[in-house]
Amino acid sequence: MRSWPAPQVPRIDIESPGAPEVVQVHDTSTGRLEPAGPGVAEGVAARLYVCGITPYDATHLGHANTYLTFDLLNRAWRDLGLEVQYTQNNTDVDDPLLERATRDGIDWRDLAQDQTDLFRRDMEALRVLPPQDYLGATETIDWASRAIEKLAEKGAAYQLEGDEFPDWYFDVTSDSDFMRVSHLDEQQAMAKFTEMGGDPDRPGKRNRLDPLVWRQARPGEPSWHSSLGDGRPGWHIECTAIALDTLGTDFHVQGGGSDLAFPHHEMSAAHAQVLTGERFAQSYVHSGLVALEGEKMSKSRGNLELVSRLLQQGADPMAIRLAMLGHHWREDWEWDGDQLTAATKRLGRWRQVTAEDATLDVRPLLETVRTALRTDLDAPSAIASIDAWVDASLAVKGDDTEGPAVLGQITDALLGVEL
Ligand code: 5CA
Ligand code: ZN
């Protein structure tokens, strides 16, 4: 599957000796700020997996916010001098996608293709750096089925008996460290599992929390041939297989919105641990959820603001990006149009400086911005320092003639905002 064109990212040739030499990010599994990614001296790439969209409706600002979060991480790593190996999946066959296609009387493949194209265009407009591997579930079915066969050999996956549709499930008790990501108690886990489409009461399951790994074909549903029976993979094993086959075990960061911590990332990590005997990811990073009209923006509820709609209405994509970056990535927040107005104004002021002959010394600003981003990707604090420096540079005649150009490099390379 194609990803989207990569924007040119400037390299900033100025050192900041006072900035941290590693990016630290809040990790859900430890509840603390932790170093994320390798040290530069290790000479290895930072490996990142981010859960991609289910392409059945247009990209809304909530999705965009999640990919912006991991774009900040990607950019902070690159600015440190690290290479980044980034994989994202695309859940291009799944129940909600099939239901929507049936409702609208269109082929599910066309729906997935159209919405994926729209997503790519939105990401390109927002200057989100693309993953090197962008893989659809339908392109990696055999990776998932092989993983399930291996789980079955280990006794960790089993097929329902005496059911009209003998689906395959993963036995959560096969993983001795289950709950390493979200640490939920049984009651919380059960509530979340059910809310997210799980089936605790299905007869024949060994444990109520066991997730589906292979769904046998129902009449009229797309299916693929495998030794497990004709069918298609469950959601969690899809991500496990794509991550392991492209990044290997013990990769640096597994990311997504906070709605994915349980069961999705918990189950993916459990599958991988049992499959390989090794750790799936080193850090689990979850961005906050964006709401509209008091509720989490979601395709199923329909309370959406779309990147593509804002662009059509003439919004500057860099202002959309800046408006979102005004919220710390871990925060849950609510979108309203005033944020776009404020960001457009801010962008105008920043751009004004790039036309000046000289500014105040830009080096302390660069160090402050790098420090903010390397310390839990703190974009709001980076933006506040840029604001203060921009205001001062417009008010006082400085003598840093590199300043106007370097400001553009800082906002572009680190925040993805092209001036
Ligand atoms: N295909 C799966 C992941 S494998 C999926 O969750 N798809 S999705 O289209 O529902 O969501 C795509 C990404 O956007 C996920 O990382 C999800 O956590 C995130 N996301 C969904 N809704 C919101 C929201 N309202 N605010 C922030 N992030 C969101
Ligand atoms: Zn996923």
Coordinates of C-alpha atoms and ligand atoms in Angstrom, one line a residue:
M1 CA 0.0 0.0 0.0
R2 CA 1.3 3.4 -0.9
S3 CA 1.9 6.0 1.9
W4 CA 2.0 9.7 1.1
P5 CA 4.7 12.0 -0.1
A6 CA 7.3 13.0 2.4
P7 CA 7.8 16.8 3.0
Q8 CA 11.3 18.1 2.9
V9 CA 12.5 18.6 6.5
P10 CA 15.3 21.0 7.1
R11 CA 18.2 20.0 9.3
I12 CA 19.2 22.5 11.8
D13 CA 23.0 22.9 11.9
I14 CA 23.1 24.5 15.3
E15 CA 23.9 22.6 18.4
S16 CA 22.1 23.0 21.7
P17 CA 24.4 21.8 24.4
G18 CA 21.9 22.5 27.2
A19 CA 19.1 20.4 25.7
P20 CA 18.6 16.7 26.8
E21 CA 20.2 14.1 24.5
V22 CA 17.3 11.8 24.6
V23 CA 13.5 12.2 24.0
Q24 CA 11.5 11.4 27.1
V25 CA 7.8 10.5 26.8
H26 CA 5.1 9.5 29.2
D27 CA 4.7 5.7 29.0
T28 CA 1.2 4.3 29.9
S29 CA 2.7 1.0 31.1
T30 CA 4.8 2.6 33.8
G31 CA 2.8 5.8 34.3
R32 CA 6.0 7.7 34.2
L33 CA 8.2 9.8 31.9
E34 CA 10.7 7.4 30.3
P35 CA 13.4 7.7 27.7
A36 CA 12.0 6.7 24.4
G37 CA 14.1 5.4 21.5
P38 CA 17.7 4.5 21.3
G39 CA 20.6 6.7 22.4
V40 CA 22.3 8.4 19.4
A41 CA 25.6 6.7 20.2
E42 CA 23.9 3.3 19.8
G43 CA 23.9 3.9 16.0
V44 CA 20.5 2.1 15.5
A45 CA 17.2 3.4 14.2
A46 CA 14.3 4.3 16.5
R47 CA 11.5 1.9 15.7
L48 CA 7.9 3.1 15.9
Y49 CA 4.6 1.5 15.3
V50 CA 1.4 3.5 15.3
C51 CA -2.1 2.1 14.9
G52 CA -3.6 3.4 11.6
I53 CA -7.1 4.2 10.6
T54 CA -10.0 2.0 9.8
P55 CA -10.9 3.6 6.5
Y56 CA -14.7 3.8 6.5
D57 CA -15.2 7.5 7.0
A58 CA -13.2 10.6 6.5
T59 CA -10.2 11.5 8.8
H60 CA -11.5 13.6 11.6
L61 CA -9.4 15.9 13.8
G62 CA -9.2 13.2 16.5
H63 CA -7.3 10.9 14.1
A64 CA -5.2 13.8 12.8
N65 CA -4.3 14.7 16.4
T66 CA -3.0 11.2 17.1
Y67 CA -0.8 11.1 14.0
L68 CA 0.5 14.6 14.8
T69 CA 1.5 13.4 18.3
F70 CA 3.7 10.7 16.8
D71 CA 4.9 13.1 14.1
L72 CA 6.3 15.2 16.9
L73 CA 8.1 12.2 18.3
N74 CA 9.4 11.3 14.8
R75 CA 10.7 14.9 14.3
A76 CA 12.2 15.1 17.8
W77 CA 14.1 11.8 17.1
R78 CA 15.3 13.0 13.7
D79 CA 16.4 16.3 15.1
L80 CA 18.6 14.4 17.6
G81 CA 20.2 12.7 14.6
L82 CA 18.4 9.3 14.8
E83 CA 17.1 7.4 11.9
V84 CA 13.4 6.4 12.3
Q85 CA 11.9 3.2 11.1
Y86 CA 8.1 3.8 11.2
T87 CA 5.3 1.4 10.4
Q88 CA 1.6 2.1 10.3
N89 CA -1.2 -0.3 9.5
N90 CA -4.5 0.4 7.7
T91 CA -7.4 -1.8 8.9
D92 CA -8.9 -2.1 5.4
V93 CA -11.2 -5.0 6.3
D94 CA -13.2 -4.9 9.5
D95 CA -16.8 -5.2 10.8
P96 CA -17.6 -1.4 10.8
L97 CA -16.1 -1.0 7.3
L98 CA -18.2 -3.9 5.9
E99 CA -21.3 -2.6 7.7
R100 CA -20.9 0.9 6.2
A101 CA -20.3 -0.4 2.7
T102 CA -23.4 -2.6 2.9
R103 CA -25.4 0.4 4.3
D104 CA -24.3 2.6 1.4
G105 CA -24.5 -0.1 -1.2
I106 CA -20.9 0.2 -2.3
D107 CA -18.1 -2.3 -2.6
W108 CA -16.1 -2.4 0.7
R109 CA -12.8 -2.3 -1.2
D110 CA -13.9 1.0 -3.0
L111 CA -14.9 2.5 0.3
A112 CA -11.6 1.6 1.9
Q113 CA -9.6 2.9 -1.0
D114 CA -11.5 6.2 -1.2
Q115 CA -11.2 6.9 2.5
T116 CA -7.5 5.9 2.6
D117 CA -6.8 8.3 -0.3
L118 CA -8.5 11.0 1.6
F119 CA -6.5 10.2 4.7
R120 CA -3.3 10.4 2.8
R121 CA -4.2 13.8 1.3
D122 CA -5.0 15.1 4.8
M123 CA -1.8 13.8 6.2
E124 CA 0.2 15.3 3.3
A125 CA -1.5 18.7 3.8
L126 CA -0.7 18.6 7.5
R127 CA 2.9 17.7 6.7
V128 CA 2.8 14.5 8.7
L129 CA 5.9 12.5 7.9
P130 CA 4.8 9.2 6.3
P131 CA 5.7 5.8 7.6
Q132 CA 8.1 3.7 5.5
D133 CA 5.8 0.7 5.8
Y134 CA 2.1 1.5 5.4
L135 CA 0.4 -1.9 5.2
G136 CA -3.2 -2.9 4.8
A137 CA -4.7 -5.8 6.7
T138 CA -5.7 -7.3 3.4
E139 CA -2.0 -7.2 2.3
T140 CA -0.8 -9.1 5.3
I141 CA -3.4 -11.8 5.9
D142 CA -0.8 -14.6 5.7
W143 CA 1.4 -12.9 8.3
A144 CA -1.5 -12.9 10.7
S145 CA -2.6 -16.5 9.9
R146 CA 1.0 -17.8 10.4
A147 CA 1.1 -16.0 13.7
I148 CA -2.1 -17.7 14.8
E149 CA -0.9 -21.1 13.7
K150 CA 2.2 -20.6 15.8
L151 CA 0.0 -19.6 18.8
A152 CA -2.1 -22.7 18.3
E153 CA 1.0 -24.9 18.3
K154 CA 1.9 -23.4 21.6
G155 CA -1.6 -24.1 22.9
A156 CA -2.3 -20.3 23.2
A157 CA -4.9 -20.1 20.4
Y158 CA -7.9 -22.4 20.2
Q159 CA -10.9 -23.0 18.0
L160 CA -14.5 -22.9 19.4
E161 CA -16.1 -26.3 19.4
G162 CA -19.7 -27.1 18.4
D163 CA -20.3 -23.6 17.1
E164 CA -21.8 -22.9 13.6
F165 CA -18.8 -20.6 13.1
P166 CA -15.8 -22.1 14.9
D167 CA -13.8 -19.0 15.3
W168 CA -10.3 -18.9 16.8
Y169 CA -9.5 -17.2 20.1
F170 CA -6.4 -16.3 22.1
D171 CA -6.1 -17.7 25.6
V172 CA -5.1 -14.7 27.8
T173 CA -3.9 -17.0 30.6
S174 CA -1.1 -18.1 28.3
D175 CA 0.7 -14.8 28.9
S176 CA 2.0 -14.7 32.4
D177 CA 2.4 -10.9 32.4
F178 CA -1.0 -10.0 30.9
M179 CA -2.0 -6.4 31.7
R180 CA 1.5 -5.1 31.4
V181 CA 0.2 -2.0 29.5
S182 CA -3.0 -0.8 31.1
H183 CA -3.0 -2.6 34.6
L184 CA -6.8 -2.7 34.7
D185 CA -8.6 -4.8 37.4
E186 CA -11.0 -7.4 36.3
Q187 CA -14.1 -5.3 36.5
Q188 CA -12.6 -2.4 34.5
A189 CA -11.2 -4.8 32.0
M190 CA -14.5 -6.5 31.4
A191 CA -16.3 -3.2 31.0
K192 CA -13.8 -1.9 28.5
F193 CA -13.6 -5.2 26.6
T194 CA -17.4 -5.2 26.1
E195 CA -17.5 -1.5 25.2
M196 CA -14.9 -2.0 22.5
G197 CA -16.8 -4.8 20.8
G198 CA -15.6 -7.9 22.8
D199 CA -17.7 -10.9 23.4
P200 CA -17.2 -12.0 27.0
D201 CA -20.3 -14.3 27.1
R202 CA -19.7 -16.3 23.9
P203 CA -20.2 -20.0 24.8
G204 CA -17.1 -22.1 24.4
K205 CA -14.5 -19.5 25.3
R206 CA -11.9 -20.5 27.9
N207 CA -11.8 -17.1 29.5
R208 CA -14.2 -14.2 29.2
L209 CA -11.5 -11.8 28.1
D210 CA -10.1 -14.0 25.4
P211 CA -10.0 -12.0 22.1
L212 CA -10.9 -13.2 18.7
V213 CA -7.9 -13.9 16.5
W214 CA -9.5 -15.6 13.4
R215 CA -13.1 -15.1 12.3
Q216 CA -14.5 -17.9 10.1
A217 CA -16.2 -16.5 6.9
R218 CA -19.9 -15.7 7.4
P219 CA -22.0 -15.8 4.2
G220 CA -21.4 -12.7 2.1
E221 CA -18.3 -11.7 4.0
P222 CA -14.8 -11.4 2.4
S223 CA -12.5 -14.2 3.4
W224 CA -9.1 -15.6 2.8
H225 CA -8.0 -19.2 2.6
S226 CA -5.8 -20.6 5.4
S227 CA -5.2 -23.7 7.5
L228 CA -7.4 -22.1 10.1
G229 CA -10.4 -22.2 7.8
D230 CA -11.5 -19.6 5.3
G231 CA -11.8 -16.3 7.2
R232 CA -10.0 -13.2 8.2
P233 CA -7.9 -12.1 11.1
G234 CA -9.0 -10.4 14.3
W235 CA -8.0 -6.8 14.9
H236 CA -5.2 -7.3 17.6
I237 CA -3.3 -10.0 15.8
E238 CA -3.3 -7.9 12.7
C239 CA -1.2 -5.2 14.4
T240 CA 1.0 -7.8 16.2
A241 CA 1.9 -9.5 12.9
I242 CA 2.5 -6.2 11.0
A243 CA 4.6 -4.8 13.8
L244 CA 6.7 -8.0 14.3
D245 CA 7.2 -8.6 10.6
T246 CA 8.4 -5.1 9.8
L247 CA 10.1 -3.9 13.1
G248 CA 10.9 -7.1 14.9
T249 CA 10.5 -7.6 18.7
D250 CA 11.4 -5.1 21.4
F251 CA 10.8 -2.0 19.1
H252 CA 10.8 1.3 20.8
V253 CA 7.3 2.8 20.8
Q254 CA 3.8 1.4 20.2
G255 CA 1.5 4.3 19.8
G256 CA -2.2 5.3 19.2
G257 CA -5.0 7.1 20.9
S258 CA -5.8 6.4 24.5
D259 CA -8.9 4.4 23.4
L260 CA -6.5 1.7 22.2
A261 CA -4.6 1.0 25.4
F262 CA -7.1 -1.7 26.4
P263 CA -7.9 -4.1 24.9
H264 CA -6.1 -3.4 21.6
H265 CA -2.5 -2.7 22.7
E266 CA -2.8 -5.1 25.7
M267 CA -3.8 -8.0 23.5
S268 CA -1.3 -7.2 20.7
A269 CA 1.5 -7.2 23.3
A270 CA 0.2 -10.4 24.9
H271 CA 0.1 -12.1 21.4
A272 CA 3.6 -11.1 20.7
Q273 CA 5.0 -12.1 24.1
V274 CA 3.6 -15.6 23.7
L275 CA 4.6 -15.9 20.0
T276 CA 8.2 -14.7 20.4
G277 CA 9.0 -15.0 24.1
E278 CA 10.3 -11.5 23.9
R279 CA 9.0 -8.0 24.7
F280 CA 6.7 -6.5 22.0
A281 CA 7.4 -2.8 22.6
Q282 CA 9.6 -0.9 25.1
S283 CA 7.1 2.0 25.5
Y284 CA 3.4 2.4 25.1
V285 CA 2.4 5.9 24.3
H286 CA -1.2 7.1 24.1
S287 CA -2.4 10.5 23.0
G288 CA -5.5 12.2 24.3
L289 CA -8.9 12.1 22.7
V290 CA -10.5 15.0 20.8
A291 CA -14.1 15.8 21.4
L292 CA -16.8 17.8 19.7
E293 CA -20.0 18.9 21.2
G294 CA -19.1 17.4 24.6
E295 CA -18.4 13.9 23.3
K296 CA -15.4 12.0 21.9
M297 CA -15.3 12.6 18.1
S298 CA -16.1 9.3 16.5
K299 CA -17.1 8.0 13.2
S300 CA -19.8 5.9 14.7
R301 CA -21.4 8.9 16.6
G302 CA -21.0 11.2 13.6
N303 CA -19.9 14.3 15.7
L304 CA -17.0 15.1 13.5
E305 CA -14.9 17.9 12.3
L306 CA -12.8 16.9 9.3
V307 CA -9.4 18.1 8.2
S308 CA -10.7 17.9 4.6
R309 CA -13.7 20.1 5.4
L310 CA -11.6 22.8 7.1
L311 CA -9.3 22.8 4.1
Q312 CA -12.2 23.1 1.7
Q313 CA -13.4 26.1 3.7
G314 CA -10.1 27.7 3.0
A315 CA -8.2 27.0 6.3
D316 CA -4.4 27.1 6.1
P317 CA -3.3 23.6 6.9
M318 CA -0.4 25.0 8.9
A319 CA -3.0 26.8 11.1
I320 CA -4.9 23.6 11.6
R321 CA -1.7 21.9 12.6
L322 CA -0.8 24.8 15.0
A323 CA -4.2 24.8 16.5
M324 CA -3.9 21.1 17.4
L325 CA -0.4 21.5 18.7
G326 CA -1.7 24.1 21.1
H327 CA -3.0 21.2 23.2
H328 CA -0.5 18.9 25.0
W329 CA -0.7 15.5 23.3
R330 CA -1.8 13.7 26.5
E331 CA -4.7 16.1 27.1
D332 CA -8.3 15.3 26.1
W333 CA -9.7 18.4 24.6
E334 CA -12.6 19.8 22.6
W335 CA -12.4 21.4 19.2
D336 CA -14.0 24.7 18.4
G337 CA -13.5 27.1 15.5
D338 CA -12.0 29.8 17.7
Q339 CA -8.8 27.7 18.1
L340 CA -8.3 27.9 14.4
T341 CA -8.8 31.7 14.3
A342 CA -6.2 32.1 17.1
A343 CA -3.8 29.8 15.4
T344 CA -4.2 31.6 12.1
K345 CA -3.3 34.9 13.9
R346 CA -0.3 33.3 15.6
L347 CA 0.9 31.9 12.3
G348 CA 0.7 35.4 10.8
R349 CA 2.9 36.8 13.5
W350 CA 5.5 34.1 13.1
R351 CA 5.5 34.7 9.4
Q352 CA 6.0 38.4 9.9
V353 CA 9.3 37.7 11.6
T354 CA 10.6 35.7 8.7
A355 CA 10.4 38.9 6.6
E356 CA 12.6 40.9 9.1
D357 CA 16.3 41.5 8.5
A358 CA 17.3 40.5 12.0
T359 CA 15.9 39.2 15.3
L360 CA 17.0 38.6 18.8
D361 CA 19.5 35.8 19.3
V362 CA 17.8 32.6 18.0
R363 CA 20.1 30.1 19.7
P364 CA 18.5 30.3 23.2
L365 CA 15.1 29.9 21.5
L366 CA 16.3 26.8 19.7
E367 CA 17.6 25.3 22.9
T368 CA 14.3 26.0 24.7
V369 CA 12.2 24.5 22.0
R370 CA 14.4 21.4 21.7
T371 CA 14.2 21.0 25.5
A372 CA 10.4 21.3 25.5
L373 CA 10.0 18.8 22.8
R374 CA 12.5 16.3 24.2
T375 CA 10.7 16.6 27.5
D376 CA 7.4 14.8 26.8
L377 CA 6.8 16.4 23.4
D378 CA 5.6 19.6 25.1
A379 CA 4.4 21.5 22.0
P380 CA 2.3 24.1 24.0
S381 CA 5.4 25.2 25.9
A382 CA 7.5 25.3 22.7
I383 CA 4.8 27.5 21.1
A384 CA 4.7 29.8 24.1
S385 CA 8.5 30.3 23.9
I386 CA 8.3 31.0 20.2
D387 CA 5.5 33.5 20.8
A388 CA 7.5 35.3 23.4
W389 CA 10.6 35.5 21.2
V390 CA 8.6 36.6 18.2
D391 CA 6.9 39.4 20.1
A392 CA 10.2 40.5 21.5
S393 CA 11.9 40.4 18.1
L394 CA 9.2 42.4 16.5
A395 CA 9.3 45.0 19.3
V396 CA 13.1 45.4 19.8
K397 CA 15.7 45.7 17.0
G398 CA 17.9 42.6 17.3
D399 CA 21.1 41.9 15.4
D400 CA 20.9 38.1 14.7
T401 CA 20.6 38.1 10.9
E402 CA 20.3 34.3 10.8
G403 CA 17.3 34.6 13.2
P404 CA 14.5 35.0 10.6
A405 CA 15.6 31.9 8.6
V406 CA 16.4 29.8 11.6
L407 CA 13.0 30.4 13.1
G408 CA 11.5 28.9 9.9
Q409 CA 13.8 25.9 10.3
I410 CA 12.8 25.4 14.0
T411 CA 9.0 25.5 13.3
D412 CA 9.4 23.4 10.2
A413 CA 11.8 20.7 11.5
L414 CA 10.5 20.4 15.0
L415 CA 6.8 21.4 14.9
G416 CA 6.1 20.6 11.2
V417 CA 4.8 24.1 10.7
E418 CA 6.1 25.6 7.5
L419 CA 6.2 29.4 7.6
Ligands
5CA1 N1 -7.6 0.7 12.9 C1 -7.6 0.8 14.3 C2 -6.3 0.8 14.9 S1 -5.4 -0.6 14.5 C3 -8.4 2.1 14.7 O1 -8.5 2.3 15.9 N2 -8.8 2.9 13.7 S2 -9.6 4.3 14.0 O2 -9.8 4.8 12.7 O3 -10.7 4.1 14.8 O4 -8.6 5.2 14.8 C4 -7.4 5.6 14.2 C5 -6.5 6.2 15.3 O5 -7.1 7.5 15.7 C6 -6.3 5.4 16.5 O6 -4.9 5.5 17.0 C7 -7.3 6.0 17.5 O7 -6.8 5.8 18.8 C8 -7.3 7.4 17.1 N3 -8.5 8.1 17.4 C9 -9.8 7.7 17.1 N4 -10.7 8.6 17.6 C10 -10.0 9.6 18.2 C11 -10.3 10.9 18.8 N5 -11.6 11.3 19.0 N6 -9.3 11.6 19.3 C12 -8.0 11.3 19.2 N7 -7.6 10.1 18.6 C13 -8.6 9.3 18.1
ZN2 ZN -3.7 -1.4 15.9

